[in-house]
Structures are given as structure tokens and as C-alpha cells.
C-alpha atoms as one frame of an Amber mdcrd trajectory, in Angstrom:
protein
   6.115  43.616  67.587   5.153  43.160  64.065   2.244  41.297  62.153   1.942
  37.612  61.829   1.016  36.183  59.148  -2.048  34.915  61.493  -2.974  38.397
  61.994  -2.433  39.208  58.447  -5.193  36.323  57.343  -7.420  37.000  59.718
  -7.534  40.782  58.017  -8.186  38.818  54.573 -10.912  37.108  55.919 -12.354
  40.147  57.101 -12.019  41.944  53.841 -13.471  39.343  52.189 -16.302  38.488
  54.131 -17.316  42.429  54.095 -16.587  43.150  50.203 -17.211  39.730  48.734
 -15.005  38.147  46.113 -16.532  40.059  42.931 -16.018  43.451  44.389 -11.906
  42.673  45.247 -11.479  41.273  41.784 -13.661  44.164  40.088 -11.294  46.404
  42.415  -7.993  44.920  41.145  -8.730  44.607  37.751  -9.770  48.290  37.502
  -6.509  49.179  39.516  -4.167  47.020  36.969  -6.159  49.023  34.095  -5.681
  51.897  35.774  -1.708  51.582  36.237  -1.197  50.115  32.795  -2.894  53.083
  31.298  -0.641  55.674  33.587   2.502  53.652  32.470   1.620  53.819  28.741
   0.536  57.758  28.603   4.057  58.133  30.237   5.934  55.877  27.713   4.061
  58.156  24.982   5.187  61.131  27.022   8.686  60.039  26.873   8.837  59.273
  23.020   7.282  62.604  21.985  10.001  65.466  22.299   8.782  68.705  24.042
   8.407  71.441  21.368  10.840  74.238  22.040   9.149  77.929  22.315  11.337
  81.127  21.746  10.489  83.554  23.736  10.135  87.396  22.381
């Protein structure tokens, strides 16, 4: 009872008749941007040692 790949390319087809093919590749390259730039701040997080605070 899963999905076929038939039903599977007939969703693709939909989605692309309804957004057009500038507005998925807009949409994907802004999503790759956006995870790149989560991955990186959370390399830099990583590298940078959390400062220690004494407390009183």
C-alpha cells in the first residue's frame, strides 16, 4: 500500500505545473543557502569555547 513511483510523478507534475520551474529552483536555492548558513554558524559555534562565569 505504498506510493509508486507513477503516483510520485504525477505529484511532480502537479507541483510543477502550479509553481512553475523558477519558483522550485528560487525555492531550493534559498533552502541550500539557508542550510549552508545554519551548518557554518554551528561549525563557528563549535570552534569558539564557551566562556566560563564564576558565580558569587
Amino acid at each position: 500500500m505504498g506510493i509508486s513511483i507513477w503516483q510520485l510523478l504525477i505529484i511532480l507534475l502537479i507541483v510543477v505545473m502550479l509553481f512553475g520551474t523558477k519558483r522550485l529552483r528560487g525555492l531550493g536555492s534559498d533552502l541550500g543557502g539557508a542550510i549552508s548558513g545554519f551548518r557554518k554558524s554551528m561549525n563557528d559555534g563549535e570552534k569558539t569555547e564557551p566562556v566560563k562565569q564564576e558565580l558569587k
